[in-house]
Coordinates of C-alpha atoms in Angstrom, one line a residue:
M1 CA 6.8 -34.5 22.5
K2 CA 8.1 -32.4 22.4
K3 CA 10.0 -33.4 24.9
I4 CA 11.2 -36.9 22.8
L5 CA 12.1 -34.8 20.4
I6 CA 14.5 -32.7 22.5
A7 CA 16.2 -35.6 23.2
A8 CA 16.6 -37.5 20.9
V9 CA 18.5 -34.2 19.3
A10 CA 20.4 -33.9 22.4
L11 CA 21.4 -38.1 22.3
F12 CA 22.8 -37.8 18.8
A13 CA 24.7 -35.1 19.0
G14 CA 25.9 -36.3 22.2
I15 CA 27.8 -38.2 19.3
S16 CA 31.8 -38.4 21.4
V17 CA 34.1 -37.8 20.1
Q18 CA 36.5 -39.8 23.4
A19 CA 34.5 -42.6 22.7
Q20 CA 37.3 -45.3 22.6
D21 CA 36.3 -46.9 18.8
P22 CA 37.4 -46.3 16.6
I23 CA 34.2 -47.1 14.1
Y24 CA 32.4 -44.4 16.8
E25 CA 34.4 -41.5 17.1
I26 CA 34.8 -41.1 12.5
I27 CA 31.2 -41.6 12.5
N28 CA 31.0 -38.9 14.6
L29 CA 33.0 -37.0 12.3
I30 CA 31.7 -38.5 9.7
V31 CA 28.0 -37.2 11.0
E32 CA 28.9 -33.5 12.2
N33 CA 31.2 -32.5 9.0
N34 CA 29.4 -34.6 5.9
P35 CA 28.4 -31.3 3.7
G36 CA 24.8 -33.1 2.6
L37 CA 23.9 -32.8 5.6
R38 CA 24.6 -29.3 6.9
A39 CA 23.3 -28.5 3.5
K40 CA 20.2 -29.9 5.0
A41 CA 20.4 -27.9 8.4
A42 CA 20.5 -25.3 6.4
T43 CA 17.2 -25.5 4.6
A44 CA 15.5 -27.2 7.4
E45 CA 16.8 -23.4 9.4
A46 CA 15.8 -22.3 6.0
D47 CA 11.8 -23.8 6.5
K48 CA 12.0 -22.8 9.9
A49 CA 11.9 -19.3 9.2
D50 CA 9.1 -19.3 6.2
L51 CA 6.9 -21.1 8.7
A52 CA 7.5 -18.6 11.2
N53 CA 6.9 -15.5 8.8
A54 CA 3.2 -17.0 7.4
N55 CA 1.0 -17.2 10.8
V56 CA 2.8 -12.7 11.3
L57 CA 0.2 -10.2 10.9
P58 CA 0.1 -8.1 7.5
D59 CA 1.7 -4.5 7.7
P60 CA -0.1 -1.8 8.4
E61 CA -1.3 0.6 6.3
V62 CA -1.4 4.2 6.1
S63 CA -3.6 6.8 2.3
V64 CA -3.1 9.9 2.4
S65 CA -5.6 12.1 0.9
N66 CA -5.8 15.4 -0.2
M67 CA -8.2 16.9 -1.7
W68 CA -8.4 20.6 -3.4
G69 CA -11.4 22.0 -3.4
Y70 CA -13.6 25.9 -5.5
S71 CA -11.5 28.7 -4.1
H72 CA -14.1 29.6 -1.4
L73 CA -14.2 26.0 0.3
G74 CA -10.6 25.5 0.8
N75 CA -8.6 21.6 0.9
K76 CA -9.3 18.7 2.4
F77 CA -6.2 16.7 3.7
S78 CA -6.9 13.1 5.5
V79 CA -4.6 10.7 6.6
G80 CA -5.8 6.6 8.1
V81 CA -3.6 4.0 9.6
S82 CA -5.5 0.6 9.1
Q83 CA -4.3 -3.7 10.1
S84 CA -6.4 -6.0 8.5
F85 CA -6.1 -9.8 10.9
D86 CA -7.5 -13.3 10.3
W87 CA -10.2 -14.4 13.0
P88 CA -8.4 -15.0 16.1
G89 CA -8.2 -18.3 16.2
A90 CA -6.7 -19.4 13.2
Y91 CA -3.5 -17.9 14.8
G92 CA -3.0 -20.5 17.2
A93 CA -4.0 -23.5 14.6
R94 CA -1.6 -21.9 12.8
R95 CA 1.4 -21.4 15.4
S96 CA 0.0 -25.6 16.7
A97 CA 0.2 -26.2 12.9
A98 CA 4.1 -25.0 12.6
S99 CA 5.2 -26.1 15.9
S100 CA 4.8 -29.7 15.1
R101 CA 5.6 -28.9 11.4
N102 CA 9.4 -27.8 12.6
Q103 CA 9.1 -30.8 15.0
A104 CA 9.1 -33.2 12.3
A105 CA 11.4 -31.1 10.2
A106 CA 13.8 -31.5 13.1
F107 CA 12.6 -36.1 13.2
R108 CA 13.2 -35.3 9.3
L109 CA 16.9 -34.6 9.3
L110 CA 17.4 -36.6 12.6
A111 CA 16.8 -39.8 10.5
E112 CA 18.9 -38.6 7.6
R113 CA 22.2 -38.1 9.9
L114 CA 21.0 -41.6 11.5
D115 CA 21.1 -42.6 7.1
V116 CA 24.2 -41.4 7.0
A117 CA 25.9 -42.7 10.4
L118 CA 24.7 -45.9 9.6
S119 CA 26.2 -45.9 6.3
A120 CA 29.0 -45.0 7.2
K121 CA 29.6 -47.8 10.0
E122 CA 28.3 -50.0 7.4
Q123 CA 30.9 -49.1 6.0
L124 CA 33.6 -49.3 7.9
Y125 CA 32.7 -53.0 8.9
E126 CA 33.0 -53.7 4.7
L127 CA 36.5 -51.9 5.4
V128 CA 37.2 -54.3 9.2
Y129 CA 36.3 -57.4 6.7
I130 CA 38.8 -56.9 4.0
R131 CA 41.8 -56.6 6.2
Q132 CA 41.0 -59.3 7.9
Q133 CA 41.2 -60.7 4.5
I134 CA 44.5 -59.4 4.5
G135 CA 46.0 -60.0 8.0
L136 CA 45.2 -64.2 7.1
L137 CA 46.9 -64.0 4.2
H138 CA 49.9 -62.6 6.2
N139 CA 49.6 -64.8 8.8
L140 CA 49.5 -67.6 6.1
E141 CA 52.0 -66.7 3.9
G142 CA 54.4 -66.5 7.2
N143 CA 53.9 -71.2 6.7
L144 CA 54.0 -70.0 2.9
D145 CA 57.9 -68.6 3.9
S146 CA 58.4 -71.7 6.4
L147 CA 56.8 -74.0 3.7
Q148 CA 59.1 -73.0 0.8
A149 CA 62.9 -72.9 3.4
S150 CA 61.7 -75.7 4.2
I151 CA 61.2 -77.3 0.8
D152 CA 64.3 -75.6 -1.4
R153 CA 65.9 -77.1 1.7
G154 CA 65.0 -80.9 0.6
F155 CA 66.0 -79.9 -3.3
E156 CA 69.0 -79.2 -2.5
K157 CA 69.5 -82.4 -0.2
G158 CA 68.6 -84.7 -4.0
E159 CA 64.8 -85.3 -1.1
L160 CA 62.2 -82.8 -3.0
T161 CA 62.1 -81.8 -7.4
V162 CA 62.0 -79.0 -8.9
L163 CA 58.0 -79.8 -9.3
D164 CA 57.1 -79.1 -6.6
Q165 CA 59.9 -75.8 -5.6
R166 CA 57.5 -75.1 -8.6
K167 CA 54.0 -75.2 -7.0
I168 CA 55.2 -73.5 -4.2
R169 CA 55.6 -71.0 -6.0
I170 CA 52.4 -71.0 -7.4
E171 CA 51.1 -71.3 -4.6
R172 CA 52.3 -67.3 -3.1
Y173 CA 51.4 -65.6 -6.7
K174 CA 48.0 -67.8 -5.9
F175 CA 47.9 -65.8 -2.5
N176 CA 49.6 -62.0 -3.3
S177 CA 47.4 -61.7 -5.9
T178 CA 44.5 -62.0 -3.9
L179 CA 46.8 -59.4 -1.7
T180 CA 46.8 -57.2 -4.4
D181 CA 43.0 -57.5 -5.1
L182 CA 42.1 -57.3 -0.7
E183 CA 44.9 -53.8 -0.5
A184 CA 42.9 -52.4 -3.8
R185 CA 39.8 -52.8 -2.4
A186 CA 41.0 -51.0 1.4
H187 CA 42.3 -48.5 -0.2
T188 CA 39.2 -47.6 -2.6
I189 CA 36.5 -48.4 0.7
A190 CA 38.3 -45.8 2.6
S191 CA 38.6 -43.6 -0.2
S192 CA 34.4 -43.1 -0.7
I193 CA 34.5 -43.2 3.9
A194 CA 36.8 -40.5 3.3
A195 CA 34.2 -38.8 1.1
L196 CA 32.0 -38.4 3.5
A197 CA 33.8 -35.8 5.1
P198 CA 35.5 -33.9 3.1
G199 CA 39.3 -32.3 4.5
V200 CA 39.1 -34.1 7.5
D201 CA 42.0 -35.5 8.9
L202 CA 39.5 -39.9 9.3
P203 CA 41.9 -42.3 11.2
L204 CA 40.8 -44.9 9.6
A205 CA 43.9 -46.0 10.1
S206 CA 43.1 -47.7 13.5
V207 CA 39.8 -49.1 12.2
D208 CA 40.5 -53.3 12.4
A209 CA 38.2 -54.3 14.3
Y210 CA 34.4 -54.7 15.5
P211 CA 33.6 -52.8 18.0
V212 CA 31.2 -54.7 21.3
E213 CA 27.3 -54.6 20.0
P214 CA 24.6 -55.9 21.9
R215 CA 22.3 -58.6 21.3
L216 CA 18.3 -57.6 22.4
S217 CA 15.2 -59.2 22.4
D218 CA 13.2 -59.1 19.9
D219 CA 10.6 -57.0 21.7
D220 CA 12.5 -54.7 22.5
Y221 CA 13.4 -53.7 19.0
F222 CA 10.2 -53.1 17.9
A223 CA 9.5 -51.1 20.7
Q224 CA 12.2 -48.9 20.0
I225 CA 10.3 -47.8 16.5
S226 CA 7.7 -45.9 18.3
A227 CA 9.9 -45.0 21.3
L228 CA 13.0 -43.4 19.0
D229 CA 12.7 -44.2 15.3
P230 CA 13.1 -40.5 13.7
A231 CA 11.2 -41.7 10.7
Y232 CA 8.0 -42.8 12.5
L233 CA 8.0 -40.1 14.6
S234 CA 8.7 -37.2 11.6
A235 CA 5.5 -39.4 10.1
E236 CA 3.3 -39.0 13.3
L237 CA 4.0 -35.3 14.2
E238 CA 3.0 -35.3 10.5
A239 CA -0.9 -36.3 10.7
T240 CA -0.7 -34.2 14.0
T241 CA 0.3 -31.3 12.0
E242 CA -2.4 -31.4 8.8
S243 CA -5.3 -32.0 11.7
D244 CA -3.6 -28.6 12.9
E245 CA -3.2 -27.5 9.8
A246 CA -7.0 -28.5 8.3
R247 CA -7.8 -26.9 11.9
A248 CA -6.2 -24.4 10.9
A249 CA -8.3 -23.7 7.0
R250 CA -11.6 -24.5 8.9
L251 CA -11.3 -21.3 11.0
S252 CA -9.9 -18.8 8.3
K253 CA -13.3 -19.7 7.0
Y254 CA -14.3 -17.5 9.0
P255 CA -14.1 -13.0 9.2
G256 CA -11.5 -11.3 9.1
F257 CA -11.1 -7.3 10.5
T258 CA -9.7 -4.3 9.4
L259 CA -9.2 -1.3 12.6
G260 CA -7.4 2.0 12.0
Y261 CA -7.9 5.1 13.2
E262 CA -7.8 8.4 10.5
Y263 CA -7.6 12.0 11.2
E264 CA -9.5 14.5 8.5
R265 CA -9.0 18.7 8.5
E266 CA -11.7 19.8 6.1
M267 CA -12.7 24.1 6.5
G268 CA -10.2 24.5 9.3
D269 CA -12.3 21.9 10.8
I270 CA -10.9 18.5 12.2
F271 CA -11.9 14.5 12.5
N272 CA -10.6 12.1 13.9
G273 CA -11.4 8.9 15.3
F274 CA -11.8 4.8 14.7
S275 CA -13.0 2.6 11.9
A276 CA -13.7 -0.8 11.2
S277 CA -14.3 -2.9 9.2
M278 CA -14.8 -6.9 7.8
T279 CA -13.9 -9.2 5.5
L280 CA -16.7 -11.8 4.3
P281 CA -15.3 -15.2 3.0
F282 CA -19.0 -16.2 0.9
L283 CA -16.0 -16.7 -2.5
Y284 CA -13.2 -19.1 -0.2
G285 CA -15.5 -22.3 -0.3
D286 CA -14.5 -25.3 0.9
K287 CA -11.8 -26.8 -0.6
G288 CA -8.6 -25.6 0.7
R289 CA -10.4 -27.3 4.5
G290 CA -10.8 -30.5 2.2
A291 CA -7.0 -30.2 1.0
A292 CA -6.0 -29.8 4.7
Q293 CA -8.5 -33.3 5.2
A294 CA -7.2 -35.4 2.7
R295 CA -3.7 -34.2 3.0
R296 CA -4.0 -35.2 7.2
R297 CA -5.2 -38.4 6.0
A298 CA -2.2 -39.7 3.7
A299 CA -0.4 -38.1 7.0
E300 CA -1.5 -40.6 8.7
F301 CA -1.1 -43.1 6.0
D302 CA 2.6 -42.2 5.0
R303 CA 2.8 -43.3 9.4
V304 CA 1.1 -46.2 8.5
A305 CA 3.6 -47.5 6.6
A306 CA 7.2 -45.6 7.7
E307 CA 6.3 -48.6 10.6
A308 CA 5.3 -52.1 8.5
S309 CA 8.4 -50.8 6.9
A310 CA 10.4 -50.2 10.2
R311 CA 9.1 -54.2 11.3
S312 CA 9.8 -55.8 8.6
R313 CA 14.4 -53.9 8.6
I314 CA 13.6 -55.5 12.1
D315 CA 12.5 -58.6 11.6
G316 CA 15.0 -58.8 8.8
A317 CA 17.8 -58.6 10.5
L318 CA 16.5 -59.7 13.2
R319 CA 16.7 -63.4 10.6
E320 CA 19.7 -62.7 9.6
C321 CA 21.7 -61.9 12.8
D322 CA 21.0 -65.3 13.5
L323 CA 21.6 -67.1 10.7
W324 CA 24.5 -65.4 10.4
N325 CA 25.3 -66.6 14.3
R326 CA 24.7 -69.8 14.0
Q327 CA 27.0 -71.0 10.9
R328 CA 29.6 -68.7 12.5
Q329 CA 29.5 -70.0 16.3
A330 CA 30.0 -73.7 14.0
Y331 CA 33.3 -72.8 12.7
I332 CA 34.4 -71.9 17.1
D333 CA 33.3 -74.9 17.3
V334 CA 35.7 -76.7 15.2
F335 CA 38.6 -73.9 14.8
G336 CA 38.3 -71.7 17.8
D337 CA 41.0 -72.8 19.7
N338 CA 43.4 -71.2 16.4
Q339 CA 45.5 -75.1 16.3
Y340 CA 44.7 -76.3 13.2
L341 CA 47.7 -74.8 11.2
V342 CA 50.4 -75.3 14.1
L343 CA 48.7 -79.1 14.2
L344 CA 49.0 -78.5 10.0
S345 CA 53.5 -77.9 10.0
K346 CA 54.3 -80.5 12.8
A347 CA 52.3 -82.6 10.7
Y348 CA 53.9 -81.8 7.5
R349 CA 57.5 -82.1 9.5
G350 CA 57.0 -85.2 11.3
G351 CA 56.4 -86.7 7.5
Q352 CA 53.2 -87.0 8.2
I353 CA 52.1 -85.6 5.0
N354 CA 53.5 -85.0 2.0
V355 CA 53.5 -81.2 -0.1
I356 CA 50.3 -81.4 -1.6
D357 CA 48.9 -82.8 1.5
Y358 CA 49.9 -80.0 2.8
F359 CA 49.1 -77.3 -0.3
T360 CA 45.3 -78.4 0.2
E361 CA 44.9 -78.3 3.9
I362 CA 46.1 -74.5 3.8
N363 CA 43.6 -74.1 1.1
Y364 CA 41.0 -76.5 3.0
F365 CA 42.2 -73.9 5.7
Y366 CA 42.4 -70.5 4.0
E367 CA 38.9 -71.6 1.9
T368 CA 37.0 -72.0 5.1
T369 CA 37.8 -69.2 7.3
L370 CA 36.9 -67.2 4.8
Q371 CA 33.8 -68.0 4.8
F372 CA 33.6 -67.4 8.5
L373 CA 35.3 -63.7 8.0
E374 CA 32.3 -63.8 5.9
A375 CA 29.5 -65.0 7.8
D376 CA 30.7 -63.0 10.5
Y377 CA 30.7 -59.3 8.6
R378 CA 26.9 -60.4 7.6
Y379 CA 26.7 -60.8 11.6
R380 CA 27.4 -57.8 12.4
C381 CA 25.9 -56.1 9.1
A382 CA 22.7 -57.1 11.0
L383 CA 23.4 -57.2 14.3
A384 CA 24.3 -52.4 13.4
S385 CA 20.7 -52.3 12.0
L386 CA 19.0 -53.7 14.8
N387 CA 21.5 -51.4 17.1
R388 CA 21.0 -48.4 14.2
F389 CA 19.1 -46.5 16.9
N390 CA 22.9 -47.0 19.2
L391 CA 24.6 -44.3 17.1
L392 CA 21.8 -41.3 19.2
I393 CA 24.6 -42.3 21.7
T394 CA 28.0 -44.2 21.1
P395 CA 30.3 -45.5 24.1
R396 CA 32.9 -44.1 25.8

């Protein structure tokens, strides 16, 4: 388990700023500079230090006494140094529990980092989605420019009416209004992403496409739970920790000891030697051990719940991924050659369709393509959720 922890932390720490895809470069910058994650990392270090301090021997005790006798007896002086300690096996049990708890805390921090990375990735995907819609509008805007020039020429020749000119201007207004809304939304998303790493210059201008991601088999994704899921591994280690804590609580009921050295001077005579005492925990009871056992059972239930939650998430993402992918493919089968607008423009210039038909067809293409962009965005988000552990190491 320790090797898994070291490998996982090393992989996540290895997110490279040399990643060619700007999305992964931005994710790396966010994870390394997110103030919330830095605070949690500092808290984890403090907790680790507290656990180390909890298993050390108590400070030694030094005692000094000076007693005055009657004039013919003289004085009595003594010095003593003593050290107390628990039953020896308790320290090993506590050390084992602390080690497991530190590893569990490291996995929890890794899970937090992974959540921030995935959240950033999803927001970056939304930014791509919005910018693709903006790109679609700019593309259609070029068609409308050509159409408006054609209508203006037709109006000058008396072939078209003022109403035809008004129609194209209305369409231009609608497109410009939609474009303004999308640009405002893109700005809002970019600001939200930038807030994840304050003061860091994130290259958001280069984010305009989704990275290529694999679609593994269902079994592969489910197998990743026990091998890579930090939340599951943390819950599993918590169960181990509580077992060690229960053992430490049991050993704490055993007697404790105090060993010491004493020096005494009385009436010119000097005495020195060792002292020993034993603490008998008759009044301790069994409540501490019972509480530790209850926490162990609770940790085991948490592990089962973490596995069930991960399986549910993966199952839902798999179904969603396949659903949106089918919708994507249906659009690609029809419009994948990118010739629809070209053919539509040729039909209008050739007199096969009028202005109203042209507007209708453009709106049809626009709405259909928006549906495709949404399906593609939903598919990419579902795939990102499935491949969340790819964020432990990014492509170079």
